[in-house]
mmCIF file of C-alpha atoms in Angstrom:
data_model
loop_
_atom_site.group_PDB
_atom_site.id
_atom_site.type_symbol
_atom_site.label_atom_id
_atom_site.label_comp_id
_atom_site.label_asym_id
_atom_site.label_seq_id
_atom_site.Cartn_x
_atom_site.Cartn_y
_atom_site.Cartn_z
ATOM 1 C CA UNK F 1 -5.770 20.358 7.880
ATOM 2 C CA UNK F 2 -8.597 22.611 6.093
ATOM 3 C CA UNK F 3 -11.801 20.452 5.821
ATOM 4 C CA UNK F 4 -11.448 19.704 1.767
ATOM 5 C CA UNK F 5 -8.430 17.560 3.123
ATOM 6 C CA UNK F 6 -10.175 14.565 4.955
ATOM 7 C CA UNK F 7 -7.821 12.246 6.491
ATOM 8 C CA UNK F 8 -7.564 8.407 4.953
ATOM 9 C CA UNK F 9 -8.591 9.447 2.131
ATOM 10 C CA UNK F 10 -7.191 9.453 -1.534
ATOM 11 C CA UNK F 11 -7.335 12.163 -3.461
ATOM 12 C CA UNK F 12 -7.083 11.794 -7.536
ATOM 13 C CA UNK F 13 -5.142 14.384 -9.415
ATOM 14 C CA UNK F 14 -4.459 15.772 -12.927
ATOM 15 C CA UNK F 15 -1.850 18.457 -14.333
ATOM 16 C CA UNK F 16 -3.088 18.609 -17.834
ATOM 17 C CA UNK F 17 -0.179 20.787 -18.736
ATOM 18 C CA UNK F 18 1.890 18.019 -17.793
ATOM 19 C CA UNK F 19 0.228 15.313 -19.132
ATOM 20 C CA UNK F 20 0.557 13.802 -15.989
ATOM 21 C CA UNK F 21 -2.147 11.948 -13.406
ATOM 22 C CA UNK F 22 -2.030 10.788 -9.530
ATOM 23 C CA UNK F 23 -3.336 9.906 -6.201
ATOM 24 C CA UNK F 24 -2.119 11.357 -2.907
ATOM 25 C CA UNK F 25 -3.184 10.697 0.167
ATOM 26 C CA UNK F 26 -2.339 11.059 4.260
ATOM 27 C CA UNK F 27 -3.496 8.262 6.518
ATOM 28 C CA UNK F 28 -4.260 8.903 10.596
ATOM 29 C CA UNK F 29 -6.815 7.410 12.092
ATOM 30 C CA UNK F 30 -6.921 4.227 9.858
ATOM 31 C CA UNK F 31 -3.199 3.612 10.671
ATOM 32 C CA UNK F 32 -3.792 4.300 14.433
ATOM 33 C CA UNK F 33 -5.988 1.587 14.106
ATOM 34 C CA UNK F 34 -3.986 -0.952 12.075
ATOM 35 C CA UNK F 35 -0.440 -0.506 14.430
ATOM 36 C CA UNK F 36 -1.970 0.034 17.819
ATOM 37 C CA UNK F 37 -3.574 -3.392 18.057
ATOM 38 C CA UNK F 38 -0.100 -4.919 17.663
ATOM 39 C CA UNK F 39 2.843 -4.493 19.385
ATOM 40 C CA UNK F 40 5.236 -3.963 16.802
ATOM 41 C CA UNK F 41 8.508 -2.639 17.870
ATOM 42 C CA UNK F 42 8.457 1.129 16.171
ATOM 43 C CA UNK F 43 10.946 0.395 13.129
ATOM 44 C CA UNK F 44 8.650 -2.560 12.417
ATOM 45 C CA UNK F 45 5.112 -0.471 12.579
ATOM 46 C CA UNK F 46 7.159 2.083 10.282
ATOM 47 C CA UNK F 47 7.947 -0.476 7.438
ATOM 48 C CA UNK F 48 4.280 -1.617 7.405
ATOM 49 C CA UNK F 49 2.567 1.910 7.287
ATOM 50 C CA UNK F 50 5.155 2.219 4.265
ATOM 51 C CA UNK F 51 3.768 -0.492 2.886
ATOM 52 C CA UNK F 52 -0.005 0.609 3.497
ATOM 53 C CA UNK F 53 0.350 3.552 2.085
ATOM 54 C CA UNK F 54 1.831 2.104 -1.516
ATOM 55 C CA UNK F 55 -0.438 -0.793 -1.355
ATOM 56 C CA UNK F 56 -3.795 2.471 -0.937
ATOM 57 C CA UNK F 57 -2.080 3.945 -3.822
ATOM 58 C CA UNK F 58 -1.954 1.847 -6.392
ATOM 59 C CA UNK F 59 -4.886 -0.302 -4.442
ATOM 60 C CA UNK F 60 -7.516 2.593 -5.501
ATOM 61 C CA UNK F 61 -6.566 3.044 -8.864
ATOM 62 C CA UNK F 62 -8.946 -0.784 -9.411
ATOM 63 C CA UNK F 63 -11.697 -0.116 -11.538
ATOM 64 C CA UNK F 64 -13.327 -3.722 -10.464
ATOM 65 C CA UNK F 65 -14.485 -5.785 -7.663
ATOM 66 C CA UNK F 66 -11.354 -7.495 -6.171
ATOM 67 C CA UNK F 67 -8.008 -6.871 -4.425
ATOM 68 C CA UNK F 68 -5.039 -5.673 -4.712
ATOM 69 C CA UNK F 69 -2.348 -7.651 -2.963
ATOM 70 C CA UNK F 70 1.382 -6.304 -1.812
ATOM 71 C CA UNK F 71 3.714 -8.920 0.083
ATOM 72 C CA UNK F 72 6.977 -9.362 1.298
ATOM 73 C CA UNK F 73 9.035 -12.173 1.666
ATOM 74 C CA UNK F 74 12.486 -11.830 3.066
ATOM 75 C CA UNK F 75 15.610 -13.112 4.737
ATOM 76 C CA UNK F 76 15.657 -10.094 6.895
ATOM 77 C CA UNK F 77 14.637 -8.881 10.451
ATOM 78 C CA UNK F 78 10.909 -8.230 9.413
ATOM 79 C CA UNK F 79 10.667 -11.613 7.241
ATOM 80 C CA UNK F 80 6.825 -10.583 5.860
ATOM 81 C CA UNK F 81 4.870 -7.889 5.289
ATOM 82 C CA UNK F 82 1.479 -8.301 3.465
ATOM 83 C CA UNK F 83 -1.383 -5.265 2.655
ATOM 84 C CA UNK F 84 -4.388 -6.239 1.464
ATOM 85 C CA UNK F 85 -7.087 -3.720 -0.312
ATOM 86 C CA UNK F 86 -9.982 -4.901 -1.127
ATOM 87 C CA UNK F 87 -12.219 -2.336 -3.469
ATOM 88 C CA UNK F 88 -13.306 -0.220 -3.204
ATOM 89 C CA UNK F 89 -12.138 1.136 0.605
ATOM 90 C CA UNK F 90 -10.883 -1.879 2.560
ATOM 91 C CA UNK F 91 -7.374 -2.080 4.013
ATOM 92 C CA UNK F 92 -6.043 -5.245 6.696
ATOM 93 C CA UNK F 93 -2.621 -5.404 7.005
ATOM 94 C CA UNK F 94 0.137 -7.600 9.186
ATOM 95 C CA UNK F 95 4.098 -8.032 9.840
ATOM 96 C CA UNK F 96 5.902 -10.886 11.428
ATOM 97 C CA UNK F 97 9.266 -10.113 12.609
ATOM 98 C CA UNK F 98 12.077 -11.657 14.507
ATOM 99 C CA UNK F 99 12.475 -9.573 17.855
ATOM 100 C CA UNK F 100 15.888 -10.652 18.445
ATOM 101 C CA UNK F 101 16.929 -9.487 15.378
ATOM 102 C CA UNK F 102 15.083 -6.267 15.163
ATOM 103 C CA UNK F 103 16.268 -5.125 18.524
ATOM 104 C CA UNK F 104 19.779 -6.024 16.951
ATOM 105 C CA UNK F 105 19.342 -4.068 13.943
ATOM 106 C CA UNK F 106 18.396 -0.859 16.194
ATOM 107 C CA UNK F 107 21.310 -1.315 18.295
ATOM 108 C CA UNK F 108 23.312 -1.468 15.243
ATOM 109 C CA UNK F 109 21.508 1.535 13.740
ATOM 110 C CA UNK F 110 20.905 -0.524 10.812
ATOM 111 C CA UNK F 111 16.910 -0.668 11.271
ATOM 112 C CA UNK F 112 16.195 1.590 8.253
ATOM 113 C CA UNK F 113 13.760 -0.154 6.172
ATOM 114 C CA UNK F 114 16.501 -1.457 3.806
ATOM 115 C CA UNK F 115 18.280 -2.977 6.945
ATOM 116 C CA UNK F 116 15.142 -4.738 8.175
ATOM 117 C CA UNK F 117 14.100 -6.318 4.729
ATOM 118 C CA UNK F 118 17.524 -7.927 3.987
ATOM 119 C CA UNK F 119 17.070 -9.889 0.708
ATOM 120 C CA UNK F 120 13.792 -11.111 -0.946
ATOM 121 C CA UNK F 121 11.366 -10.144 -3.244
ATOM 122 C CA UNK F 122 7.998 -7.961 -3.417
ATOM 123 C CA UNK F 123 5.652 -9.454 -4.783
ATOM 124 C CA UNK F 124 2.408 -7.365 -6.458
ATOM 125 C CA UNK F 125 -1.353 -8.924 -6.788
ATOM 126 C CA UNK F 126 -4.738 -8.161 -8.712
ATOM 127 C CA UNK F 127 -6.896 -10.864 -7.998
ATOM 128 C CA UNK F 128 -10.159 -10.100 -10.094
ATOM 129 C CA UNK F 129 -11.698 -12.833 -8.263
ATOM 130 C CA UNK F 130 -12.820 -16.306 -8.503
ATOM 131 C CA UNK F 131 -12.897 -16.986 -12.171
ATOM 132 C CA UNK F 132 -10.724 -14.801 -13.142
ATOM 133 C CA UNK F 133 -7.100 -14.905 -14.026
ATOM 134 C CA UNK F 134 -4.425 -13.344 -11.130
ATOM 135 C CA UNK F 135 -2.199 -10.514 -12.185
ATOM 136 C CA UNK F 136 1.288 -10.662 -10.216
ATOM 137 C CA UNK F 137 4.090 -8.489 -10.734
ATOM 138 C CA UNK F 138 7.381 -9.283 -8.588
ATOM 139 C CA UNK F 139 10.241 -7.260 -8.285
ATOM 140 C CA UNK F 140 13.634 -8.152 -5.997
ATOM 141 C CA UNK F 141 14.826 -6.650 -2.644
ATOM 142 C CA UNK F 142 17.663 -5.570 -3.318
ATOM 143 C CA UNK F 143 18.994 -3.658 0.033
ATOM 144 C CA UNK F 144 17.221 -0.402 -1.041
ATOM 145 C CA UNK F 145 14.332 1.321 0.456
ATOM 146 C CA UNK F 146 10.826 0.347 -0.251
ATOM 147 C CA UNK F 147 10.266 3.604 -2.290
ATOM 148 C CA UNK F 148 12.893 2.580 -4.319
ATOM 149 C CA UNK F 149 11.843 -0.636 -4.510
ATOM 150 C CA UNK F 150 8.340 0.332 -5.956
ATOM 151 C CA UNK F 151 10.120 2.249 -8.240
ATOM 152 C CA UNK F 152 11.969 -0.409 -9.518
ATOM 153 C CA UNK F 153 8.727 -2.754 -10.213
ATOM 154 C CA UNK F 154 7.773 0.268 -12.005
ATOM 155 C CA UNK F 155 10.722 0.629 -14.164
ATOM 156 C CA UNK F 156 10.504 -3.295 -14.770
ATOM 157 C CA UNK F 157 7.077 -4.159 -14.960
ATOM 158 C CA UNK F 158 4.986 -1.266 -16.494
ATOM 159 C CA UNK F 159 4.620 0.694 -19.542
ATOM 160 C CA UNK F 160 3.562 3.353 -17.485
ATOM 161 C CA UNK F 161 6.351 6.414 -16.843
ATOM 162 C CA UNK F 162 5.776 6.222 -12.762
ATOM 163 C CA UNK F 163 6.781 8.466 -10.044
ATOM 164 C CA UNK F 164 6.000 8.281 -6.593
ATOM 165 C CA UNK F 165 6.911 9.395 -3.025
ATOM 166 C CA UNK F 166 6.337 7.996 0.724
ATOM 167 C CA UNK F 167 6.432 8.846 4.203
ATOM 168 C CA UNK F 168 5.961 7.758 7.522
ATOM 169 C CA UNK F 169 5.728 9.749 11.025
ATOM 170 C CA UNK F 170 4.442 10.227 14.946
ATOM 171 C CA UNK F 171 2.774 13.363 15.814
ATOM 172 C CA UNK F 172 2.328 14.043 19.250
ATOM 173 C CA UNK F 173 -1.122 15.542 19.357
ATOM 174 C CA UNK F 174 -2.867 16.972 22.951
ATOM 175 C CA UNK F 175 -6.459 15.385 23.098
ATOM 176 C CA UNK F 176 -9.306 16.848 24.899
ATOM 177 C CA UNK F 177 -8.473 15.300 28.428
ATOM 178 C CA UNK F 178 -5.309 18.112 27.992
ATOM 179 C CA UNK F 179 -2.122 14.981 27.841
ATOM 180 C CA UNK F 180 -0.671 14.285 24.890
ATOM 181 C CA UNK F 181 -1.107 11.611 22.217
ATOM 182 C CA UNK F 182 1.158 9.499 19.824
ATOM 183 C CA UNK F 183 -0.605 9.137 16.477
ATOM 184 C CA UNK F 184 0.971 7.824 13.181
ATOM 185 C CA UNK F 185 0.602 9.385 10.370
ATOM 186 C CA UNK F 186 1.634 8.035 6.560
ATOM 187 C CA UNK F 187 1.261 10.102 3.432
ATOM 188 C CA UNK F 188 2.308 9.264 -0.438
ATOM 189 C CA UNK F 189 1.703 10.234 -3.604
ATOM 190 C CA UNK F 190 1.909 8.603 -6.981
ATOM 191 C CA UNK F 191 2.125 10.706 -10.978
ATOM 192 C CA UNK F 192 1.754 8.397 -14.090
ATOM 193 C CA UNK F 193 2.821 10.261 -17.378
ATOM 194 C CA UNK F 194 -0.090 9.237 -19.532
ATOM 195 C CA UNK F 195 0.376 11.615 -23.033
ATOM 196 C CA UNK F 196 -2.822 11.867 -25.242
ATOM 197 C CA UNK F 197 -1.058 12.375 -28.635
ATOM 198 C CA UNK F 198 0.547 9.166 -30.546
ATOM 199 C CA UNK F 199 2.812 11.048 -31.126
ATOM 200 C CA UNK F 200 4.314 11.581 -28.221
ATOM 201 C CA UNK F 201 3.604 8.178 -26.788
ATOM 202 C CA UNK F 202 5.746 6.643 -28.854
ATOM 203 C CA UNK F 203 8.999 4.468 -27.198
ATOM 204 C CA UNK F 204 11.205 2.804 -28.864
ATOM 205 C CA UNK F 205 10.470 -0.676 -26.623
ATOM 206 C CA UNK F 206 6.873 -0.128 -27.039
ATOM 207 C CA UNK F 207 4.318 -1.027 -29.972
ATOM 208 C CA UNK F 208 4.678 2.183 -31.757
ATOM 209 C CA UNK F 209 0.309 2.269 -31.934
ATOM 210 C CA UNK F 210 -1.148 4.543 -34.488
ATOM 211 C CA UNK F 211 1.567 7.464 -34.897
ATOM 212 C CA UNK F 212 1.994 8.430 -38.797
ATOM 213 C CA UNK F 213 4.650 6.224 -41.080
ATOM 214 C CA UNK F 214 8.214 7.502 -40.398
ATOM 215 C CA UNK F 215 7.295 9.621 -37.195
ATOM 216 C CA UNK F 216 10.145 9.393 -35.003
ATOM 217 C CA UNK F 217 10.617 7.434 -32.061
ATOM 218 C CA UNK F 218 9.836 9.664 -28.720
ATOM 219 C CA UNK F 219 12.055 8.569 -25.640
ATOM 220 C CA UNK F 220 8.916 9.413 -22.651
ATOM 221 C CA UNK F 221 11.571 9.017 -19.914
ATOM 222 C CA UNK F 222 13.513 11.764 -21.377
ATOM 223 C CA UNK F 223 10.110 14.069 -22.326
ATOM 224 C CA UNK F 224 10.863 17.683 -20.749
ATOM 225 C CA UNK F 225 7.198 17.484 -19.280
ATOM 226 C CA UNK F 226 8.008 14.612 -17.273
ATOM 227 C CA UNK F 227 11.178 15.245 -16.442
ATOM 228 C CA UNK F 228 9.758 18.330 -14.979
ATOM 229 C CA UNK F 229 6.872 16.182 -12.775
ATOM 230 C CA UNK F 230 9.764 14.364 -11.577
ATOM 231 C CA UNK F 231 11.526 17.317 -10.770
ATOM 232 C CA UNK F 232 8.912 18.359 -9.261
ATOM 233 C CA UNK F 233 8.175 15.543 -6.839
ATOM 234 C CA UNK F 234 11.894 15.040 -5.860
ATOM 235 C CA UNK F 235 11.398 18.389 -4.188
ATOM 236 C CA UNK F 236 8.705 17.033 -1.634
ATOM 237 C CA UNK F 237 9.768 16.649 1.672
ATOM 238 C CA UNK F 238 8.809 14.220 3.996
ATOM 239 C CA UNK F 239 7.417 16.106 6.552
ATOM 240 C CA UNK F 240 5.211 17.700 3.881
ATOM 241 C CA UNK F 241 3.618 14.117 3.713
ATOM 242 C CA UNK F 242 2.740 13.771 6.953
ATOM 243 C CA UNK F 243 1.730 16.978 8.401
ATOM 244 C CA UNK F 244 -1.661 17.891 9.326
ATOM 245 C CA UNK F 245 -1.237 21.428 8.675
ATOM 246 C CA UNK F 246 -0.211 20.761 5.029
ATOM 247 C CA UNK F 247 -2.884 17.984 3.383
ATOM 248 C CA UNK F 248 -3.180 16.839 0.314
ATOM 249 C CA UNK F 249 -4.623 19.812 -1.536
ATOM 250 C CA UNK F 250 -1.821 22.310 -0.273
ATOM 251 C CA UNK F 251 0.706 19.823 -1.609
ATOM 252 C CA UNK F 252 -0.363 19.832 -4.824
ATOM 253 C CA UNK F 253 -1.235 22.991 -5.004
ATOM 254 C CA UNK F 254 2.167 23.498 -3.460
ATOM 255 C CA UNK F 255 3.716 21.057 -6.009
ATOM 256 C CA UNK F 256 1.725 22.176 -9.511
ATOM 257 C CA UNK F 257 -0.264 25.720 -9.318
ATOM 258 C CA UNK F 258 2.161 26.887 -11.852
ATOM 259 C CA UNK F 259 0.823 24.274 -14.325
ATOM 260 C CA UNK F 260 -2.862 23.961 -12.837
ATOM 261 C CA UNK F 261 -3.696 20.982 -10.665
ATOM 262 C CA UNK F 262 -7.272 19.478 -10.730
ATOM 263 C CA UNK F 263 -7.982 17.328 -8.092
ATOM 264 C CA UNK F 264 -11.272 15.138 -7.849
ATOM 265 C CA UNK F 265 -13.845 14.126 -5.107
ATOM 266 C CA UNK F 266 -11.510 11.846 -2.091
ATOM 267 C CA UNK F 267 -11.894 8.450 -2.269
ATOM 268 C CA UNK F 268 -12.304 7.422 1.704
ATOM 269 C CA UNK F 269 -10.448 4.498 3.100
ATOM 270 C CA UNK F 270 -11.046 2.109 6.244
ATOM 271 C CA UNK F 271 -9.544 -0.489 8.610
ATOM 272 C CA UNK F 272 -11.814 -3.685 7.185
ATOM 273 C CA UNK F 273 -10.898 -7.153 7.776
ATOM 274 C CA UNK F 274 -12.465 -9.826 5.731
ATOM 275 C CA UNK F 275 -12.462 -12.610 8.464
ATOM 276 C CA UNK F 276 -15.127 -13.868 10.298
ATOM 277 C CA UNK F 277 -16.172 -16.795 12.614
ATOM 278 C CA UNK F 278 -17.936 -18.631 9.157
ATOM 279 C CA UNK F 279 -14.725 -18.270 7.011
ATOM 280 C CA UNK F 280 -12.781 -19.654 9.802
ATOM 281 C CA UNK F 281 -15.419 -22.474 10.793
ATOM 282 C CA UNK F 282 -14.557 -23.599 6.915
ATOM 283 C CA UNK F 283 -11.287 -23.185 6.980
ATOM 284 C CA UNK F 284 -11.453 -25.826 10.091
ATOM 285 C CA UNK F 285 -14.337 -28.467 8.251
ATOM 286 C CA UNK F 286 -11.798 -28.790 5.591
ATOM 287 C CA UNK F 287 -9.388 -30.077 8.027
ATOM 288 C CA UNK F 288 -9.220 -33.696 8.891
ATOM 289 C CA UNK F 289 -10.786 -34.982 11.918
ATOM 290 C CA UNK F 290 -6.490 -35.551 13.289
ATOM 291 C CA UNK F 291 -5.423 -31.971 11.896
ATOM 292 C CA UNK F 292 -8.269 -30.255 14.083
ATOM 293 C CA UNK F 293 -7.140 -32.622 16.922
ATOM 294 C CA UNK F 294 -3.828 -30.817 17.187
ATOM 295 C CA UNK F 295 -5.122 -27.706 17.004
ATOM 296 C CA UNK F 296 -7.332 -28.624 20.095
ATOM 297 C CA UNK F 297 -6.130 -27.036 23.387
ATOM 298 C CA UNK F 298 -7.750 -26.409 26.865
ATOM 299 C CA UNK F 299 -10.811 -28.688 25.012
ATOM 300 C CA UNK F 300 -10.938 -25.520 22.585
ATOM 301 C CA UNK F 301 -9.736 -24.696 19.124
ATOM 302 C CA UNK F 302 -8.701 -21.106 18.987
ATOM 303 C CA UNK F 303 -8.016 -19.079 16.023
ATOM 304 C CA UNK F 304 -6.559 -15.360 16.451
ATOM 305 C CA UNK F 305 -6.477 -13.709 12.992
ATOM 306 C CA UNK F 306 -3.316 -12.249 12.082
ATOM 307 C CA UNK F 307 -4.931 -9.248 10.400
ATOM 308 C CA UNK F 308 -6.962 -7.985 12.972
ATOM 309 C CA UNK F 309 -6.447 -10.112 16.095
ATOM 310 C CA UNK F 310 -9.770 -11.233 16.566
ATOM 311 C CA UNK F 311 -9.996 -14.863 18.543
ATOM 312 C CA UNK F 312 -12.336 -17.125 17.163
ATOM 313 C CA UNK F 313 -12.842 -20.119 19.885
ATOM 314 C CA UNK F 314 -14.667 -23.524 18.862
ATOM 315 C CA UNK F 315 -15.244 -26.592 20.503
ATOM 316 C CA UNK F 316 -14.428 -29.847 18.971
ATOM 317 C CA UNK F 317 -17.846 -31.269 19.040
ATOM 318 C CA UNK F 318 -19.100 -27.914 16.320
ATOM 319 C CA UNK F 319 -17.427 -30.468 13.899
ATOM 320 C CA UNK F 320 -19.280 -33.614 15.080
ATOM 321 C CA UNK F 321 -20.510 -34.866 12.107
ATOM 322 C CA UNK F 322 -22.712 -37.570 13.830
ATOM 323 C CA UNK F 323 -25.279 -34.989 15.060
#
């Protein structure tokens, strides 16, 4: 990877020609960071970077303060998944999972993403926060993949022609002591068909805006510029995703330079939790004096957040309101 193409970082796109705009990205380090303080079985660590990566791309397209929430809630193996990005660079992100039935799945060689979701919905947030109004968008699980999936919320819940591509691998990488290394790697990117012309923006579902009396309708799923952007991302390979020696410019120079790609500054992103020992202290004082009894063990009330798996410890008497 040439030094324009920093890794965990998203990198915002344009093909003019095309009428068409994007993020792409590739996520190492970041990831590393996220999967290796858990020990989720590989498939499991696989469906979560998956998820990272969709919830970065459409995370950094928030032009506020807030988050951007993506969670799953299923009847399958891996029964939640939940990314959170909080703008403008923040990512925490967790799976629980049923080890019986993931090691079952594998066995069965049904622990492809689809396999390990089973039945339930996704469910996508914009929380604008605190006095604001949430945005959610949810879309079923249907037995598919989580690409297609996305696509499908897409399809259903925007007015925005939407493309997009993901991809999750392990590189084996020698460090400087000379052994070698497992690292993760996720990559994804994302084209919106956004036309300038009212003309040509024109759907026959949509509010036909300001085109001229009696212009006919224009069917943008069927445009021959998008149909070519789509064309042109169904050729990407997943390997091409991933790869180090590739990055994100190559790709889309790889993917456009016959139409001209312009691609702005990278937008960094980093392994941030939100907790901390005051959020969880007020978590706790909201509790009544019997709920933190239960939660007392050893004489100690322990926290471990799922997110990050820091331990917060407290003794009963930091709640002694008679002092």
């Amino acid at each position: 990877m040439n030094e324009t193409d920093p890794m965990d970082a998203v990198v915002p796109f344009r093909v003019d020609a095309l009428d068409a705009r994007g993020r792409a990205v590739m996520i190492g380090p970041m990831l590393d960071a996220i999967l290796d303080r858990h020990d989720y079985p590989e498939p499991v660590a696989r469906l979560l970077a998956e998820m990272i990566v969709l919830t970065v791309l459409l995370g950094t397209s928030l032009k506020f303060e807030g988050k951007f929430i993506a969670q799953c809630q299923t009847d399958g193996p891996v029964s939640f998944l939940v990314v959170d990005f909080a703008t403008p660079d923040g990512v925490r992100a967790y799976a629980r999972w049923d080890e019986d039935a993931v090691n079952a799945a594998v066995e069965s060689g049904s622990a492809d993403p689809a396999g390990l979701l089973g039945k339930g919905v996704l469910a996508l947030t914009v929380d604008q926060g605190e006095y604001m109004q949430r945005y959610q968008g949810i879309v079923a699980l249907d037995g598919t993949s989580l690409e297609e999936v996305a696509r499908n919320y897409f399809r259903q819940s925007e007015q925005i022609p939407t493309e997009l591509r993901l991809a999750v691998g392990r590189l084996i990488v020698r460090g400087d002591d000379g052994q070698s290394h497992n690292h993760w790697r996720a990559g994804g990117i994302l084209a919106q068909f956004l036309p300038d012309s009212p003309e040509r923006m024109r759907q026959p579902d949509l509010h036909p805006g300001e085109a001229p009396e009696g212009t006919e309708l224009h069917d943008i799923e069927e445009d021959d510029a998008w149909l070519e952007v789509k064309a042109l991302l169904d050729t990407v390979a997943a390997d091409e995703l991933v790869d180090d020696a590739v990055g994100v410019h190559t790709l889309l120079y790889r993917l456009f330079h016959e139409r001209g790609v312009t691609a702005n500054e990278p937008s960094p992103v980093h392994d941030r939790c939100t907790c901390s020992r005051e959020k969880v202290e007020n978590v706790l004082r909201s509790l009544s004096p019997e709920e933190r009894a239960e939660s007392v063990e050893d004489g100690k009330i322990t926290v471990k957040c799922e997110f990050c798996s820091t331990v917060y410890r407290f003794s009963p008497s930091d709640f002694d309101t008679t002092h």
